mmCIF file of N, CA and C in Angstrom:
data_model
loop_
_atom_site.group_PDB
_atom_site.id
_atom_site.type_symbol
_atom_site.label_atom_id
_atom_site.label_comp_id
_atom_site.label_asym_id
_atom_site.label_seq_id
_atom_site.Cartn_x
_atom_site.Cartn_y
_atom_site.Cartn_z
ATOM 1 N N MET A 1 63.429 10.705 -8.685
ATOM 2 C CA MET A 1 62.179 10.713 -9.390
ATOM 3 C C MET A 1 62.447 11.104 -10.839
ATOM 4 N N THR A 2 61.932 10.325 -11.754
ATOM 5 C CA THR A 2 62.185 10.597 -13.163
ATOM 6 C C THR A 2 61.160 11.577 -13.708
ATOM 7 N N ARG A 3 61.621 12.368 -14.626
ATOM 8 C CA ARG A 3 60.730 13.351 -15.245
ATOM 9 C C ARG A 3 60.208 12.769 -16.548
ATOM 10 N N HIS A 4 58.893 12.804 -16.715
ATOM 11 C CA HIS A 4 58.272 12.262 -17.917
ATOM 12 C C HIS A 4 58.373 13.275 -19.046
ATOM 13 N N SER A 5 58.613 12.769 -20.228
ATOM 14 C CA SER A 5 58.665 13.674 -21.377
ATOM 15 C C SER A 5 57.242 14.044 -21.781
ATOM 16 N N THR A 6 57.101 15.242 -22.302
ATOM 17 C CA THR A 6 55.776 15.714 -22.705
ATOM 18 C C THR A 6 55.398 15.146 -24.065
ATOM 19 N N HIS A 7 54.133 15.108 -24.281
ATOM 20 C CA HIS A 7 53.617 14.629 -25.565
ATOM 21 C C HIS A 7 53.887 15.703 -26.619
ATOM 22 N N PRO A 8 54.238 15.310 -27.808
ATOM 23 C CA PRO A 8 54.569 16.309 -28.839
ATOM 24 C C PRO A 8 53.403 17.227 -29.210
ATOM 25 N N ASP A 9 52.168 16.786 -29.008
ATOM 26 C CA ASP A 9 51.014 17.616 -29.351
ATOM 27 C C ASP A 9 50.613 18.558 -28.212
ATOM 28 N N GLN A 10 51.256 18.431 -27.062
ATOM 29 C CA GLN A 10 50.890 19.262 -25.920
ATOM 30 C C GLN A 10 51.399 20.692 -26.118
ATOM 31 N N LEU A 11 50.571 21.645 -25.744
ATOM 32 C CA LEU A 11 50.930 23.050 -25.854
ATOM 33 C C LEU A 11 51.969 23.383 -24.794
ATOM 34 N N MET A 12 53.083 23.938 -25.205
ATOM 35 C CA MET A 12 54.143 24.298 -24.260
ATOM 36 C C MET A 12 53.846 25.679 -23.688
ATOM 37 N N LEU A 13 53.706 25.748 -22.392
ATOM 38 C CA LEU A 13 53.417 27.003 -21.716
ATOM 39 C C LEU A 13 54.634 27.443 -20.926
ATOM 40 N N ASP A 14 55.018 28.672 -21.122
ATOM 41 C CA ASP A 14 56.156 29.224 -20.403
ATOM 42 C C ASP A 14 55.635 30.288 -19.441
ATOM 43 N N TRP A 15 55.218 29.850 -18.255
ATOM 44 C CA TRP A 15 54.608 30.751 -17.283
ATOM 45 C C TRP A 15 55.604 31.744 -16.705
ATOM 46 N N GLU A 16 56.855 31.378 -16.637
ATOM 47 C CA GLU A 16 57.844 32.211 -15.960
ATOM 48 C C GLU A 16 58.272 33.431 -16.765
ATOM 49 N N SER A 17 57.965 33.454 -18.056
ATOM 50 C CA SER A 17 58.400 34.592 -18.869
ATOM 51 C C SER A 17 57.444 35.784 -18.748
ATOM 52 N N ASP A 18 56.225 35.562 -18.269
ATOM 53 C CA ASP A 18 55.239 36.639 -18.178
ATOM 54 C C ASP A 18 55.019 37.003 -16.706
ATOM 55 N N PRO A 19 55.471 38.203 -16.278
ATOM 56 C CA PRO A 19 55.323 38.582 -14.868
ATOM 57 C C PRO A 19 53.872 38.766 -14.431
ATOM 58 N N ALA A 20 52.974 39.128 -15.360
ATOM 59 C CA ALA A 20 51.566 39.296 -15.002
ATOM 60 C C ALA A 20 50.946 37.956 -14.620
ATOM 61 N N ILE A 21 51.289 36.922 -15.353
ATOM 62 C CA ILE A 21 50.769 35.584 -15.041
ATOM 63 C C ILE A 21 51.341 35.106 -13.716
ATOM 64 N N GLN A 22 52.630 35.348 -13.501
ATOM 65 C CA GLN A 22 53.255 34.968 -12.226
ATOM 66 C C GLN A 22 52.575 35.667 -11.058
ATOM 67 N N ALA A 23 52.277 36.954 -11.198
ATOM 68 C CA ALA A 23 51.626 37.697 -10.122
ATOM 69 C C ALA A 23 50.226 37.156 -9.870
ATOM 70 N N ARG A 24 49.498 36.813 -10.919
ATOM 71 C CA ARG A 24 48.144 36.273 -10.756
ATOM 72 C C ARG A 24 48.181 34.911 -10.072
ATOM 73 N N ILE A 25 49.131 34.069 -10.461
ATOM 74 C CA ILE A 25 49.266 32.750 -9.829
ATOM 75 C C ILE A 25 49.581 32.909 -8.350
ATOM 76 N N GLU A 26 50.491 33.804 -8.011
ATOM 77 C CA GLU A 26 50.840 34.028 -6.613
ATOM 78 C C GLU A 26 49.661 34.561 -5.821
ATOM 79 N N ALA A 27 48.852 35.433 -6.434
ATOM 80 C CA ALA A 27 47.663 35.951 -5.745
ATOM 81 C C ALA A 27 46.652 34.841 -5.489
ATOM 82 N N LEU A 28 46.463 33.957 -6.471
ATOM 83 C CA LEU A 28 45.533 32.844 -6.291
ATOM 84 C C LEU A 28 46.019 31.877 -5.209
ATOM 85 N N VAL A 29 47.306 31.617 -5.198
ATOM 86 C CA VAL A 29 47.868 30.732 -4.171
ATOM 87 C C VAL A 29 47.720 31.352 -2.789
ATOM 88 N N ALA A 30 47.919 32.657 -2.687
ATOM 89 C CA ALA A 30 47.769 33.337 -1.399
ATOM 90 C C ALA A 30 46.326 33.275 -0.913
ATOM 91 N N GLU A 31 45.356 33.458 -1.817
ATOM 92 C CA GLU A 31 43.941 33.366 -1.439
ATOM 93 C C GLU A 31 43.601 31.971 -0.939
ATOM 94 N N ARG A 32 44.091 30.978 -1.646
ATOM 95 C CA ARG A 32 43.803 29.595 -1.249
ATOM 96 C C ARG A 32 44.442 29.263 0.093
ATOM 97 N N ALA A 33 45.672 29.717 0.301
ATOM 98 C CA ALA A 33 46.345 29.463 1.575
ATOM 99 C C ALA A 33 45.612 30.151 2.727
ATOM 100 N N GLU A 34 45.099 31.346 2.482
ATOM 101 C CA GLU A 34 44.359 32.057 3.523
ATOM 102 C C GLU A 34 43.072 31.327 3.877
ATOM 103 N N ALA A 35 42.376 30.822 2.860
ATOM 104 C CA ALA A 35 41.143 30.072 3.123
ATOM 105 C C ALA A 35 41.437 28.780 3.878
ATOM 106 N N GLN A 36 42.504 28.099 3.512
ATOM 107 C CA GLN A 36 42.862 26.870 4.205
ATOM 108 C C GLN A 36 43.328 27.151 5.628
ATOM 109 N N SER A 37 43.989 28.265 5.845
ATOM 110 C CA SER A 37 44.438 28.571 7.206
ATOM 111 C C SER A 37 43.248 28.823 8.120
ATOM 112 N N PHE A 38 42.182 29.452 7.599
ATOM 113 C CA PHE A 38 40.980 29.647 8.415
ATOM 114 C C PHE A 38 40.376 28.301 8.792
ATOM 115 N N ARG A 39 40.291 27.401 7.810
ATOM 116 C CA ARG A 39 39.712 26.085 8.078
ATOM 117 C C ARG A 39 40.526 25.331 9.120
ATOM 118 N N TRP A 40 41.851 25.388 9.023
ATOM 119 C CA TRP A 40 42.701 24.697 9.996
ATOM 120 C C TRP A 40 42.559 25.313 11.375
ATOM 121 N N ARG A 41 42.499 26.642 11.462
ATOM 122 C CA ARG A 41 42.303 27.289 12.765
ATOM 123 C C ARG A 41 40.981 26.870 13.380
ATOM 124 N N PHE A 42 39.935 26.839 12.559
ATOM 125 C CA PHE A 42 38.619 26.463 13.062
ATOM 126 C C PHE A 42 38.624 25.009 13.542
ATOM 127 N N GLN A 43 39.233 24.112 12.783
ATOM 128 C CA GLN A 43 39.296 22.703 13.193
ATOM 129 C C GLN A 43 40.055 22.541 14.503
ATOM 130 N N LEU A 44 41.174 23.238 14.641
ATOM 131 C CA LEU A 44 41.934 23.161 15.893
ATOM 132 C C LEU A 44 41.133 23.705 17.061
ATOM 133 N N MET A 45 40.385 24.767 16.827
ATOM 134 C CA MET A 45 39.572 25.343 17.893
ATOM 135 C C MET A 45 38.466 24.376 18.315
ATOM 136 N N VAL A 46 37.847 23.694 17.365
ATOM 137 C CA VAL A 46 36.800 22.726 17.697
ATOM 138 C C VAL A 46 37.393 21.555 18.481
ATOM 139 N N ILE A 47 38.553 21.072 18.073
ATOM 140 C CA ILE A 47 39.216 19.984 18.800
ATOM 141 C C ILE A 47 39.536 20.423 20.223
ATOM 142 N N GLU A 48 40.049 21.625 20.372
ATOM 143 C CA GLU A 48 40.362 22.157 21.703
ATOM 144 C C GLU A 48 39.103 22.265 22.558
ATOM 145 N N THR A 49 38.015 22.709 21.966
ATOM 146 C CA THR A 49 36.751 22.851 22.691
ATOM 147 C C THR A 49 36.271 21.502 23.211
ATOM 148 N N VAL A 50 36.289 20.503 22.351
ATOM 149 C CA VAL A 50 35.842 19.161 22.754
ATOM 150 C C VAL A 50 36.754 18.600 23.840
ATOM 151 N N MET A 51 38.042 18.775 23.686
ATOM 152 C CA MET A 51 38.982 18.251 24.685
ATOM 153 C C MET A 51 38.798 18.920 26.041
ATOM 154 N N MET A 52 38.662 20.235 26.061
ATOM 155 C CA MET A 52 38.502 20.933 27.333
ATOM 156 C C MET A 52 37.209 20.532 28.028
ATOM 157 N N GLY A 53 36.116 20.472 27.282
ATOM 158 C CA GLY A 53 34.847 20.059 27.866
ATOM 159 C C GLY A 53 34.893 18.645 28.404
ATOM 160 N N SER A 54 35.477 17.735 27.626
ATOM 161 C CA SER A 54 35.559 16.343 28.075
ATOM 162 C C SER A 54 36.502 16.180 29.256
ATOM 163 N N LEU A 55 37.575 16.962 29.314
ATOM 164 C CA LEU A 55 38.479 16.886 30.467
ATOM 165 C C LEU A 55 37.790 17.349 31.749
ATOM 166 N N VAL A 56 36.998 18.404 31.660
ATOM 167 C CA VAL A 56 36.270 18.876 32.841
ATOM 168 C C VAL A 56 35.264 17.823 33.287
ATOM 169 N N ILE A 57 34.561 17.220 32.338
ATOM 170 C CA ILE A 57 33.578 16.187 32.685
ATOM 171 C C ILE A 57 34.278 14.972 33.284
ATOM 172 N N ALA A 58 35.391 14.553 32.688
ATOM 173 C CA ALA A 58 36.118 13.393 33.214
ATOM 174 C C ALA A 58 36.653 13.670 34.622
ATOM 175 N N ALA A 59 37.185 14.861 34.846
ATOM 176 C CA ALA A 59 37.704 15.198 36.172
ATOM 177 C C ALA A 59 36.585 15.221 37.204
ATOM 178 N N GLY A 60 35.431 15.760 36.821
ATOM 179 C CA GLY A 60 34.303 15.794 37.746
ATOM 180 C C GLY A 60 33.808 14.409 38.104
ATOM 181 N N ILE A 61 33.773 13.514 37.120
ATOM 182 C CA ILE A 61 33.320 12.148 37.383
ATOM 183 C C ILE A 61 34.320 11.414 38.271
ATOM 184 N N VAL A 62 35.620 11.603 37.985
ATOM 185 C CA VAL A 62 36.660 10.950 38.800
ATOM 186 C C VAL A 62 36.606 11.446 40.248
ATOM 187 N N LEU A 63 36.267 12.713 40.443
ATOM 188 C CA LEU A 63 36.209 13.286 41.789
ATOM 189 C C LEU A 63 34.849 13.066 42.469
ATOM 190 N N ASN A 64 33.996 12.231 41.862
ATOM 191 C CA ASN A 64 32.695 11.869 42.425
ATOM 192 C C ASN A 64 31.806 13.084 42.696
ATOM 193 N N GLN A 65 31.768 14.014 41.774
ATOM 194 C CA GLN A 65 30.888 15.181 41.885
ATOM 195 C C GLN A 65 29.523 14.821 41.313
ATOM 196 N N PRO A 66 28.485 15.576 41.660
ATOM 197 C CA PRO A 66 27.147 15.299 41.097
ATOM 198 C C PRO A 66 27.152 15.391 39.572
ATOM 199 N N THR A 67 26.501 14.438 38.929
ATOM 200 C CA THR A 67 26.549 14.318 37.470
ATOM 201 C C THR A 67 26.005 15.557 36.767
ATOM 202 N N GLY A 68 24.896 16.094 37.224
ATOM 203 C CA GLY A 68 24.310 17.273 36.587
ATOM 204 C C GLY A 68 25.248 18.459 36.626
ATOM 205 N N MET A 69 25.876 18.670 37.774
ATOM 206 C CA MET A 69 26.812 19.785 37.914
ATOM 207 C C MET A 69 28.041 19.591 37.024
ATOM 208 N N VAL A 70 28.508 18.353 36.921
ATOM 209 C CA VAL A 70 29.690 18.054 36.111
ATOM 210 C C VAL A 70 29.405 18.316 34.634
ATOM 211 N N ILE A 71 28.262 17.837 34.164
ATOM 212 C CA ILE A 71 27.926 18.032 32.748
ATOM 213 C C ILE A 71 27.714 19.509 32.452
ATOM 214 N N ARG A 72 27.016 20.215 33.344
ATOM 215 C CA ARG A 72 26.798 21.649 33.141
ATOM 216 C C ARG A 72 28.127 22.393 33.122
ATOM 217 N N SER A 73 29.039 22.045 34.023
ATOM 218 C CA SER A 73 30.359 22.696 34.061
ATOM 219 C C SER A 73 31.149 22.408 32.792
ATOM 220 N N GLY A 74 31.091 21.168 32.321
ATOM 221 C CA GLY A 74 31.786 20.815 31.081
ATOM 222 C C GLY A 74 31.251 21.582 29.891
ATOM 223 N N LEU A 75 29.925 21.729 29.830
ATOM 224 C CA LEU A 75 29.329 22.485 28.721
ATOM 225 C C LEU A 75 29.670 23.965 28.806
ATOM 226 N N ILE A 76 29.708 24.512 30.012
ATOM 227 C CA ILE A 76 30.073 25.927 30.180
ATOM 228 C C ILE A 76 31.517 26.156 29.742
ATOM 229 N N VAL A 77 32.410 25.248 30.147
ATOM 230 C CA VAL A 77 33.820 25.380 29.756
ATOM 231 C C VAL A 77 33.966 25.248 28.244
ATOM 232 N N ALA A 78 33.258 24.290 27.646
ATOM 233 C CA ALA A 78 33.330 24.104 26.193
ATOM 234 C C ALA A 78 32.796 25.334 25.461
ATOM 235 N N ALA A 79 31.688 25.892 25.945
ATOM 236 C CA ALA A 79 31.124 27.087 25.306
ATOM 237 C C ALA A 79 32.077 28.276 25.424
ATOM 238 N N ALA A 80 32.661 28.442 26.605
ATOM 239 C CA ALA A 80 33.612 29.549 26.792
ATOM 240 C C ALA A 80 34.836 29.371 25.896
ATOM 241 N N CYS A 81 35.297 28.146 25.780
ATOM 242 C CA CYS A 81 36.455 27.860 24.917
ATOM 243 C C CYS A 81 36.106 28.141 23.453
ATOM 244 N N PHE A 82 34.909 27.754 23.031
ATOM 245 C CA PHE A 82 34.485 27.985 21.652
ATOM 246 C C PHE A 82 34.377 29.480 21.355
ATOM 247 N N VAL A 83 33.747 30.216 22.262
ATOM 248 C CA VAL A 83 33.581 31.657 22.058
ATOM 249 C C VAL A 83 34.929 32.368 22.026
ATOM 250 N N SER A 84 35.817 32.008 22.944
ATOM 251 C CA SER A 84 37.130 32.667 22.947
ATOM 252 C C SER A 84 37.925 32.304 21.697
ATOM 253 N N GLY A 85 37.799 31.070 21.222
ATOM 254 C CA GLY A 85 38.476 30.675 19.987
ATOM 255 C C GLY A 85 37.957 31.427 18.781
ATOM 256 N N MET A 86 36.635 31.588 18.701
ATOM 257 C CA MET A 86 36.054 32.353 17.596
ATOM 258 C C MET A 86 36.489 33.819 17.668
ATOM 259 N N LEU A 87 36.563 34.349 18.874
ATOM 260 C CA LEU A 87 37.026 35.723 19.040
ATOM 261 C C LEU A 87 38.469 35.870 18.566
ATOM 262 N N LEU A 88 39.312 34.922 18.918
ATOM 263 C CA LEU A 88 40.709 34.982 18.470
ATOM 264 C C LEU A 88 40.833 34.839 16.961
ATOM 265 N N ILE A 89 40.047 33.959 16.357
ATOM 266 C CA ILE A 89 40.077 33.821 14.900
ATOM 267 C C ILE A 89 39.625 35.120 14.237
ATOM 268 N N GLY A 90 38.579 35.727 14.776
ATOM 269 C CA GLY A 90 38.094 36.999 14.224
ATOM 270 C C GLY A 90 39.108 38.117 14.366
ATOM 271 N N LEU A 91 39.743 38.191 15.534
ATOM 272 C CA LEU A 91 40.768 39.220 15.735
ATOM 273 C C LEU A 91 41.966 39.005 14.826
ATOM 274 N N THR A 92 42.324 37.757 14.604
ATOM 275 C CA THR A 92 43.430 37.459 13.691
ATOM 276 C C THR A 92 43.088 37.912 12.277
ATOM 277 N N ALA A 93 41.875 37.618 11.831
ATOM 278 C CA ALA A 93 41.454 38.031 10.485
ATOM 279 C C ALA A 93 41.405 39.551 10.373
ATOM 280 N N ALA A 94 40.880 40.217 11.406
ATOM 281 C CA ALA A 94 40.806 41.682 11.383
ATOM 282 C C ALA A 94 42.201 42.302 11.354
ATOM 283 N N THR A 95 43.119 41.729 12.112
ATOM 284 C CA THR A 95 44.497 42.225 12.116
ATOM 285 C C THR A 95 45.145 42.037 10.750
ATOM 286 N N ALA A 96 44.922 40.882 10.134
ATOM 287 C CA ALA A 96 45.496 40.632 8.808
ATOM 288 C C ALA A 96 44.950 41.628 7.788
ATOM 289 N N ILE A 97 43.662 41.890 7.840
ATOM 290 C CA ILE A 97 43.060 42.858 6.913
ATOM 291 C C ILE A 97 43.611 44.257 7.167
ATOM 292 N N GLY A 98 43.727 44.627 8.435
ATOM 293 C CA GLY A 98 44.269 45.936 8.777
ATOM 294 C C GLY A 98 45.713 46.110 8.321
ATOM 295 N N LEU A 99 46.525 45.071 8.521
ATOM 296 C CA LEU A 99 47.918 45.150 8.074
ATOM 297 C C LEU A 99 48.015 45.220 6.551
ATOM 298 N N ARG A 100 47.143 44.505 5.866
ATOM 299 C CA ARG A 100 47.147 44.545 4.402
ATOM 300 C C ARG A 100 46.812 45.951 3.909
ATOM 301 N N LYS A 101 45.810 46.582 4.525
ATOM 302 C CA LYS A 101 45.448 47.945 4.139
ATOM 303 C C LYS A 101 46.560 48.929 4.470
ATOM 304 N N LEU A 102 47.211 48.732 5.607
ATOM 305 C CA LEU A 102 48.317 49.604 5.998
ATOM 306 C C LEU A 102 49.477 49.488 5.020
ATOM 307 N N ARG A 103 49.789 48.263 4.592
ATOM 308 C CA ARG A 103 50.870 48.066 3.615
ATOM 309 C C ARG A 103 50.539 48.757 2.295
ATOM 310 N N ARG A 104 49.285 48.634 1.868
ATOM 311 C CA ARG A 104 48.879 49.282 0.611
ATOM 312 C C ARG A 104 48.987 50.800 0.734
ATOM 313 N N ARG A 105 48.588 51.336 1.876
ATOM 314 C CA ARG A 105 48.653 52.777 2.078
ATOM 315 C C ARG A 105 50.100 53.267 2.116
ATOM 316 N N LEU A 106 50.964 52.506 2.767
ATOM 317 C CA LEU A 106 52.373 52.897 2.836
ATOM 318 C C LEU A 106 53.084 52.742 1.504
ATOM 319 N N ALA A 107 52.601 51.816 0.669
ATOM 320 C CA ALA A 107 53.228 51.605 -0.636
ATOM 321 C C ALA A 107 52.953 52.764 -1.593
ATOM 322 N N ARG A 108 51.883 53.498 -1.357
ATOM 323 C CA ARG A 108 51.560 54.630 -2.242
ATOM 324 C C ARG A 108 52.439 55.757 -1.975
#
């Protein structure tokens, strides 16, 4: 990949020479990564919820069970999967916050 030359009128910025700017950039990147990780966890949990509910419904239909019972069972499984996923996401966030506070306390 070729590197393009900069325009002569462009302001040359040397970010690496200032440690305060480097620290701020790293903090912003960490915040963005944390927000994206929550979104990815939530998306995976929703996909898992839909898959589990649909698998229960498909299995019930294949086994010739009553339709009302099959749909109710699928919805119960999907709801339980959603609630447990939200609980795990919340516990993960709480643990991350707790570890961050512990690191700050130990650093003092």
